[in-house]
Amino acid sequence: MPETDRHIRPLLSTGAVLGDGPDAAVPAHYGAPLREQRRLLDGRAVVDLGHFEVLEVTGPDARSWMTTVTTQVLEGIPVGSSASLAVLSPQGRVEHLASAVVTAEETLLLVLDAGARAGLRRYLEMMRFAARVELTDRDDLRVLGGTAPAADVLPELDLPAPVAVWSEPWPQVAPGGVAYGPDPDDPVGAVLTVADADALAQVPWRSDHLAGMSSWEALRIADHRARAAREVDERSIPHELDLLRTTVHTTKGCYRGQETVAKVLNLGQPPRRLVMLHLDGSQDVPAAPGGEVRLGGSDGKVIGAVTSAALHADLGPIALAVVRRAVPLDAALAVEVPVSAADGETSSVWIDASQEPVVVPRDHGDRPATAKL
């Protein structure tokens, strides 16, 4: 199905309030976002990720070829294994991110963010050459998110058997990985269940079975997980977003962008760093992606921008932002929040923010393990 024709119908539309930006096709919530988030945290609800896209890679060379053209090792791992992977530019910039599941000896399923599949497929088609692989858009499949496989979360629904289940022991460092900062507090992780879309549409869903995308984003932000559609821009290198923790295998051998990964890891520091912000909620105005982050206050120097924001059931208003590396870890920050007036005019208010480091600057005496050039 052409990307422009891909239509997504929410699994449950009763009470649904659709999201915006990359999440405009699925519900942000069903009328009670914090209660939904609590159910998601407690393992009693799943999230409709119907806008996420699935690409299948099959063939005798599927795993060895994908190991060559991405940052991850997929060859030799057991069927059923999950991994995160990236495709980098020759300069080491992040171009694509995907969650991969080995579903058979010669088959991989890649789960991608909304709108990301077409670009990755174009790159893979260019790199296929003589490799014995086939690429197939799987619009017959749909993705559910949760803190456990969907069938374990909702056993009463008799859900269709999954085609794949992706998970990883976040924030544990994957083989070949390197952590660029501390582990998040009380991480809950993420599990993606991929199943037949038509069968899922026939399930008798109720609002208490589902949590909206705002709940999924709140848990992701609290877990310090970067997302392709939010945190990645044209300048991003993996070190800035702590992607070396699970997504980049630093010792596997050649891949595009490896030289930049190794040089920054062994000899330098990333120019920017991901940070989680705890926002002052007293003004009752929600932060949003794109808001400026300034040092000290509204009159301070612009040092970055908000990439994701949410209201967390336990932590209150939180956000992820990408800021300059040199910003002190204990510096007070201010975040810009656009506010629309009744006459249509837009102004900005500034809310105070404190940092929870995700990526920590390192001096020459405190470096992660080295990577091979």
Short mmCIF file of C-alpha atoms in Angstrom, two decimals:
data_model
loop_
_atom_site.label_atom_id
_atom_site.label_comp_id
_atom_site.label_asym_id
_atom_site.label_seq_id
_atom_site.Cartn_x
_atom_site.Cartn_y
_atom_site.Cartn_z
CA MET A 1 0.00 0.00 0.00
CA PRO A 2 1.48 3.39 -0.93
CA GLU A 3 2.49 5.40 2.09
CA THR A 4 0.17 8.29 1.15
CA ASP A 5 -2.84 5.93 0.95
CA ARG A 6 -2.27 4.21 4.26
CA HIS A 7 -5.40 4.71 6.36
CA ILE A 8 -5.47 3.94 10.06
CA ARG A 9 -8.73 3.36 11.92
CA PRO A 10 -8.40 3.42 15.73
CA LEU A 11 -9.24 0.11 17.39
CA LEU A 12 -11.72 1.97 19.59
CA SER A 13 -13.09 5.38 18.67
CA THR A 14 -15.60 5.78 21.53
CA GLY A 15 -14.40 8.71 23.61
CA ALA A 16 -11.15 8.90 21.67
CA VAL A 17 -9.30 12.20 21.38
CA LEU A 18 -6.80 11.99 18.55
CA GLY A 19 -3.22 13.08 19.01
CA ASP A 20 -1.16 15.47 16.94
CA GLY A 21 2.10 15.54 15.01
CA PRO A 22 3.35 12.03 14.23
CA ASP A 23 0.59 10.59 16.45
CA ALA A 24 -2.36 12.30 14.77
CA ALA A 25 -3.83 9.01 13.49
CA VAL A 26 -4.27 7.32 16.88
CA PRO A 27 -5.98 8.32 20.13
CA ALA A 28 -3.99 10.48 22.55
CA HIS A 29 -6.46 9.34 25.21
CA TYR A 30 -10.01 8.07 25.70
CA GLY A 31 -11.18 10.71 28.14
CA ALA A 32 -9.22 9.79 31.28
CA PRO A 33 -5.52 10.02 30.42
CA LEU A 34 -4.11 9.62 33.93
CA ARG A 35 -6.35 6.66 34.78
CA GLU A 36 -5.37 5.09 31.45
CA GLN A 37 -1.71 5.65 32.25
CA ARG A 38 -2.12 4.03 35.64
CA ARG A 39 -3.65 0.95 34.01
CA LEU A 40 -0.77 0.86 31.51
CA LEU A 41 1.80 1.13 34.33
CA ASP A 42 0.04 -1.63 36.25
CA GLY A 43 0.04 -3.96 33.24
CA ARG A 44 -3.73 -3.84 32.75
CA ALA A 45 -3.99 -2.00 29.41
CA VAL A 46 -2.30 -1.78 26.03
CA VAL A 47 -1.78 1.10 23.61
CA ASP A 48 -3.00 1.18 20.01
CA LEU A 49 0.15 1.83 17.97
CA GLY A 50 -1.66 1.38 14.68
CA HIS A 51 0.35 4.18 13.07
CA PHE A 52 3.62 2.30 13.61
CA GLU A 53 4.77 0.56 10.43
CA VAL A 54 6.10 -2.94 9.83
CA LEU A 55 8.65 -4.01 7.21
CA GLU A 56 9.48 -7.66 6.62
CA VAL A 57 12.93 -8.77 5.44
CA THR A 58 13.10 -12.36 4.19
CA GLY A 59 15.57 -14.56 2.37
CA PRO A 60 18.67 -16.72 2.93
CA ASP A 61 20.84 -13.61 3.41
CA ALA A 62 18.36 -11.57 5.46
CA ARG A 63 20.18 -11.68 8.79
CA SER A 64 23.76 -11.47 7.53
CA TRP A 65 22.84 -8.65 5.15
CA MET A 66 21.02 -6.64 7.82
CA THR A 67 24.01 -7.11 10.12
CA THR A 68 26.17 -5.55 7.41
CA VAL A 69 23.98 -2.55 6.57
CA THR A 70 22.85 -1.59 10.09
CA THR A 71 24.46 -0.94 13.48
CA GLN A 72 23.28 -4.21 15.03
CA VAL A 73 24.27 -7.90 14.99
CA LEU A 74 21.32 -10.01 13.82
CA GLU A 75 23.25 -13.00 12.52
CA GLY A 76 23.57 -15.99 14.82
CA ILE A 77 21.04 -14.91 17.46
CA PRO A 78 18.12 -17.26 18.27
CA VAL A 79 14.77 -17.13 16.52
CA GLY A 80 12.44 -15.01 18.65
CA SER A 81 15.21 -12.61 19.66
CA SER A 82 14.61 -8.86 19.73
CA ALA A 83 17.03 -6.03 19.01
CA SER A 84 17.13 -2.30 18.33
CA LEU A 85 19.04 -1.07 15.30
CA ALA A 86 19.93 2.08 13.41
CA VAL A 87 21.09 3.12 9.97
CA LEU A 88 23.62 5.94 10.03
CA SER A 89 24.81 8.35 7.37
CA PRO A 90 28.45 8.19 6.24
CA GLN A 91 29.05 11.03 8.73
CA GLY A 92 27.51 9.02 11.57
CA ARG A 93 24.18 10.89 11.72
CA VAL A 94 21.11 8.88 12.69
CA GLU A 95 18.95 8.32 9.60
CA HIS A 96 16.69 5.43 10.65
CA LEU A 97 15.74 3.57 13.84
CA ALA A 98 13.86 0.27 14.05
CA SER A 99 12.88 -2.46 16.48
CA ALA A 100 13.73 -5.87 15.00
CA VAL A 101 12.40 -9.35 15.78
CA VAL A 102 13.87 -12.55 14.34
CA THR A 103 10.66 -14.45 13.53
CA ALA A 104 12.28 -17.31 11.56
CA GLU A 105 15.72 -18.39 10.44
CA GLU A 106 15.35 -16.31 7.27
CA THR A 107 12.85 -13.65 8.38
CA LEU A 108 13.04 -10.39 10.30
CA LEU A 109 10.22 -8.02 11.17
CA LEU A 110 11.15 -4.37 11.61
CA VAL A 111 8.79 -2.08 13.54
CA LEU A 112 9.23 1.59 12.68
CA ASP A 113 7.83 4.90 13.82
CA ALA A 114 4.97 6.51 11.92
CA GLY A 115 6.03 7.55 8.42
CA ALA A 116 9.53 6.07 8.72
CA ARG A 117 9.20 2.89 6.65
CA ALA A 118 9.38 4.36 3.16
CA GLY A 119 12.73 6.03 3.79
CA LEU A 120 14.32 2.93 5.30
CA ARG A 121 13.00 0.76 2.51
CA ARG A 122 14.50 3.07 -0.13
CA TYR A 123 17.89 2.79 1.55
CA LEU A 124 17.69 -0.99 1.86
CA GLU A 125 16.65 -1.36 -1.79
CA MET A 126 19.74 0.62 -2.82
CA MET A 127 21.98 -1.60 -0.69
CA ARG A 128 20.55 -4.96 -1.77
CA PHE A 129 22.85 -5.62 -4.76
CA ALA A 130 23.20 -9.43 -5.03
CA ALA A 131 21.88 -10.21 -1.54
CA ARG A 132 19.17 -12.87 -1.52
CA VAL A 133 16.54 -10.85 0.31
CA GLU A 134 13.01 -9.59 -0.23
CA LEU A 135 11.39 -6.54 1.37
CA THR A 136 7.64 -6.49 2.04
CA ASP A 137 5.46 -3.78 3.58
CA ARG A 138 3.24 -5.56 6.11
CA ASP A 139 0.17 -3.36 6.32
CA ASP A 140 -1.79 -6.49 7.25
CA LEU A 141 -0.15 -6.29 10.69
CA ARG A 142 -0.82 -3.92 13.58
CA VAL A 143 1.25 -3.04 16.64
CA LEU A 144 0.12 -2.87 20.25
CA GLY A 145 2.29 -1.42 23.01
CA GLY A 146 2.46 -2.38 26.65
CA THR A 147 4.67 -3.29 29.57
CA ALA A 148 4.17 -7.00 28.76
CA PRO A 149 2.91 -8.99 25.74
CA ALA A 150 -0.68 -8.07 24.94
CA ALA A 151 -2.01 -11.58 25.60
CA ASP A 152 -0.54 -11.47 29.12
CA VAL A 153 -1.99 -8.01 29.80
CA LEU A 154 -5.51 -8.85 28.58
CA PRO A 155 -5.97 -12.64 28.87
CA GLU A 156 -9.75 -12.26 29.03
CA LEU A 157 -9.91 -10.99 25.43
CA ASP A 158 -8.55 -14.10 23.70
CA LEU A 159 -6.41 -11.95 21.40
CA PRO A 160 -5.11 -13.36 18.12
CA ALA A 161 -1.77 -15.16 18.29
CA PRO A 162 1.05 -12.66 17.78
CA VAL A 163 3.19 -12.73 14.69
CA ALA A 164 6.03 -11.24 16.74
CA VAL A 165 6.72 -9.84 20.20
CA TRP A 166 9.54 -7.32 20.61
CA SER A 167 11.10 -6.52 23.96
CA GLU A 168 14.51 -5.81 25.43
CA PRO A 169 15.72 -5.65 29.04
CA TRP A 170 15.94 -1.85 29.09
CA PRO A 171 17.98 -0.15 30.51
CA GLN A 172 20.41 -3.08 30.61
CA VAL A 173 23.27 -2.49 28.18
CA ALA A 174 22.99 -4.82 25.19
CA PRO A 175 25.93 -6.94 23.95
CA GLY A 176 28.41 -4.58 22.30
CA GLY A 177 26.66 -1.56 23.79
CA VAL A 178 27.85 1.34 25.91
CA ALA A 179 25.84 3.42 28.40
CA TYR A 180 26.36 7.18 28.11
CA GLY A 181 24.56 8.04 31.31
CA PRO A 182 22.86 6.68 34.43
CA ASP A 183 19.96 4.26 34.35
CA PRO A 184 16.52 5.89 34.70
CA ASP A 185 14.72 5.55 38.01
CA ASP A 186 12.16 2.71 38.13
CA PRO A 187 12.16 1.91 34.39
CA VAL A 188 9.17 -0.01 33.05
CA GLY A 189 10.46 -0.80 29.54
CA ALA A 190 8.37 -1.40 26.47
CA VAL A 191 6.91 -4.45 24.75
CA LEU A 192 5.54 -4.39 21.19
CA THR A 193 3.05 -7.06 20.13
CA VAL A 194 2.58 -7.45 16.37
CA ALA A 195 -0.58 -9.26 15.26
CA ASP A 196 -3.00 -9.56 12.35
CA ALA A 197 -4.72 -6.20 11.87
CA ASP A 198 -8.09 -7.58 10.76
CA ALA A 199 -8.22 -9.99 13.69
CA LEU A 200 -7.42 -7.19 16.15
CA ALA A 201 -10.19 -5.08 14.64
CA GLN A 202 -12.70 -7.82 15.52
CA VAL A 203 -11.77 -7.89 19.21
CA PRO A 204 -14.53 -6.45 21.47
CA TRP A 205 -12.41 -3.63 22.85
CA ARG A 206 -13.54 -1.52 25.80
CA SER A 207 -12.05 1.75 26.96
CA ASP A 208 -10.56 0.10 30.05
CA HIS A 209 -8.54 -2.23 27.80
CA LEU A 210 -6.73 0.63 26.13
CA ALA A 211 -4.52 3.55 27.08
CA GLY A 212 -3.87 6.45 24.75
CA MET A 213 -0.64 7.56 23.11
CA SER A 214 -0.15 10.24 25.77
CA SER A 215 0.28 7.44 28.33
CA TRP A 216 2.78 5.61 26.13
CA GLU A 217 4.79 8.80 25.68
CA ALA A 218 4.81 9.56 29.41
CA LEU A 219 6.30 6.13 30.17
CA ARG A 220 8.81 6.47 27.33
CA ILE A 221 10.02 9.88 28.51
CA ALA A 222 10.37 8.65 32.11
CA ASP A 223 12.41 5.71 30.77
CA HIS A 224 14.76 8.09 28.90
CA ARG A 225 14.03 6.38 25.57
CA ALA A 226 14.71 8.41 22.43
CA ARG A 227 12.16 8.14 19.62
CA ALA A 228 12.85 8.59 15.90
CA ALA A 229 9.89 10.91 15.29
CA ARG A 230 10.69 13.13 18.28
CA GLU A 231 14.33 13.18 19.37
CA VAL A 232 16.16 12.54 16.09
CA ASP A 233 17.00 15.45 13.81
CA GLU A 234 19.41 15.98 10.91
CA ARG A 235 22.33 16.54 13.33
CA SER A 236 21.79 13.61 15.71
CA ILE A 237 24.61 11.18 16.38
CA PRO A 238 23.90 8.08 18.50
CA HIS A 239 25.98 9.19 21.50
CA GLU A 240 23.78 12.25 22.07
CA LEU A 241 20.66 10.14 22.60
CA ASP A 242 22.19 7.21 24.56
CA LEU A 243 21.55 4.96 21.55
CA LEU A 244 24.83 3.13 22.10
CA ARG A 245 23.17 1.49 25.11
CA THR A 246 21.05 -0.90 22.98
CA THR A 247 21.01 0.21 19.35
CA VAL A 248 24.65 0.40 18.25
CA HIS A 249 26.95 -2.62 18.58
CA THR A 250 30.29 -0.88 18.98
CA THR A 251 32.58 -3.87 18.29
CA LYS A 252 30.81 -5.76 15.50
CA GLY A 253 32.89 -4.54 12.57
CA CYS A 254 32.20 -2.31 9.59
CA TYR A 255 28.97 -0.43 9.04
CA ARG A 256 28.20 2.95 7.56
CA GLY A 257 29.00 5.75 10.01
CA GLN A 258 31.22 3.51 12.17
CA GLU A 259 34.20 5.86 12.01
CA THR A 260 32.26 8.71 13.62
CA VAL A 261 30.83 6.39 16.29
CA ALA A 262 34.27 5.11 17.22
CA LYS A 263 36.04 8.47 17.12
CA VAL A 264 33.50 10.19 19.37
CA LEU A 265 33.43 7.21 21.72
CA ASN A 266 37.20 6.87 21.98
CA LEU A 267 38.53 10.37 21.45
CA GLY A 268 35.84 13.00 21.91
CA GLN A 269 32.42 13.90 23.21
CA PRO A 270 29.07 14.44 21.50
CA PRO A 271 28.24 18.12 20.95
CA ARG A 272 24.78 17.77 22.49
CA ARG A 273 23.14 15.59 25.12
CA LEU A 274 19.67 14.28 25.87
CA VAL A 275 18.18 15.33 29.20
CA MET A 276 14.90 14.69 30.98
CA LEU A 277 13.27 17.78 32.43
CA HIS A 278 11.05 17.99 35.48
CA LEU A 279 8.77 20.95 34.78
CA ASP A 280 7.11 23.34 37.18
CA GLY A 281 3.42 22.48 37.01
CA SER A 282 2.14 25.47 38.98
CA GLN A 283 1.30 27.47 35.84
CA ASP A 284 -0.86 24.65 34.47
CA VAL A 285 0.36 25.06 30.89
CA PRO A 286 1.69 21.99 29.07
CA ALA A 287 5.07 22.03 27.38
CA ALA A 288 5.25 20.90 23.77
CA PRO A 289 7.92 19.71 21.33
CA GLY A 290 9.83 22.60 19.77
CA GLY A 291 9.80 24.90 22.80
CA GLU A 292 13.09 26.65 23.45
CA VAL A 293 15.15 25.69 26.48
CA ARG A 294 17.11 28.53 28.04
CA LEU A 295 19.79 28.65 30.69
CA GLY A 296 18.63 30.19 33.97
CA GLY A 297 15.43 31.88 32.82
CA SER A 298 13.52 33.49 29.98
CA ASP A 299 16.33 36.02 29.46
CA GLY A 300 19.02 33.36 29.40
CA LYS A 301 20.89 31.88 26.50
CA VAL A 302 19.08 29.38 24.24
CA ILE A 303 20.78 26.03 24.84
CA GLY A 304 18.40 23.54 23.24
CA ALA A 305 14.81 22.55 22.54
CA VAL A 306 12.11 20.31 23.94
CA THR A 307 11.64 17.16 21.83
CA SER A 308 8.88 15.34 23.78
CA ALA A 309 6.58 16.30 26.65
CA ALA A 310 3.94 14.55 28.73
CA LEU A 311 2.10 14.52 32.05
CA HIS A 312 3.24 11.51 34.09
CA ALA A 313 0.92 10.01 36.67
CA ASP A 314 3.65 9.95 39.34
CA LEU A 315 6.28 12.45 38.18
CA GLY A 316 4.00 15.24 36.99
CA PRO A 317 4.92 17.26 33.88
CA ILE A 318 8.10 15.92 32.28
CA ALA A 319 9.89 16.35 28.98
CA LEU A 320 12.90 15.27 26.97
CA ALA A 321 15.15 17.91 25.47
CA VAL A 322 18.39 17.98 23.51
CA VAL A 323 20.75 20.60 24.92
CA ARG A 324 24.34 21.68 24.48
CA ARG A 325 26.85 19.37 26.11
CA ALA A 326 28.50 22.19 28.09
CA VAL A 327 25.34 23.08 30.03
CA PRO A 328 26.10 22.29 33.71
CA LEU A 329 24.24 19.24 34.97
CA ASP A 330 22.83 21.19 37.93
CA ALA A 331 21.89 24.33 35.99
CA ALA A 332 18.36 25.68 36.37
CA LEU A 333 16.57 25.91 33.02
CA ALA A 334 13.47 27.56 31.60
CA VAL A 335 11.21 26.13 28.90
CA GLU A 336 9.14 28.13 26.44
CA VAL A 337 5.45 27.25 26.18
CA PRO A 338 3.33 28.89 23.45
CA VAL A 339 -0.09 30.07 24.65
CA SER A 340 -2.92 31.02 22.31
CA ALA A 341 -5.23 33.88 23.29
CA ALA A 342 -8.95 34.14 22.48
CA ASP A 343 -8.20 36.58 19.66
CA GLY A 344 -5.92 34.07 17.96
CA GLU A 345 -2.70 35.76 18.98
CA THR A 346 0.06 33.54 20.31
CA SER A 347 2.43 34.48 23.09
CA SER A 348 4.93 32.56 25.19
CA VAL A 349 5.17 31.83 28.87
CA TRP A 350 8.24 30.37 30.53
CA ILE A 351 8.20 27.57 33.06
CA ASP A 352 11.07 26.50 35.30
CA ALA A 353 12.71 23.13 34.76
CA SER A 354 15.28 20.98 36.53
CA GLN A 355 17.44 18.37 34.86
CA GLU A 356 17.62 14.60 35.20
CA PRO A 357 20.70 13.63 33.13
CA VAL A 358 20.29 11.04 30.40
CA VAL A 359 23.60 11.55 28.61
CA VAL A 360 26.42 12.74 30.86
CA PRO A 361 29.47 14.62 29.52
CA ARG A 362 32.69 12.69 30.07
CA ASP A 363 36.20 14.00 30.60
CA HIS A 364 39.30 12.14 29.46
CA GLY A 365 39.53 10.21 32.71
CA ASP A 366 35.95 8.88 32.59
CA ARG A 367 35.23 7.19 29.27
CA PRO A 368 33.09 4.27 28.26
CA ALA A 369 34.69 1.13 26.86
CA THR A 370 36.48 1.70 23.56
CA ALA A 371 35.13 0.69 20.18
CA LYS A 372 37.03 -0.72 17.24
CA LEU A 373 37.83 1.56 14.30
#
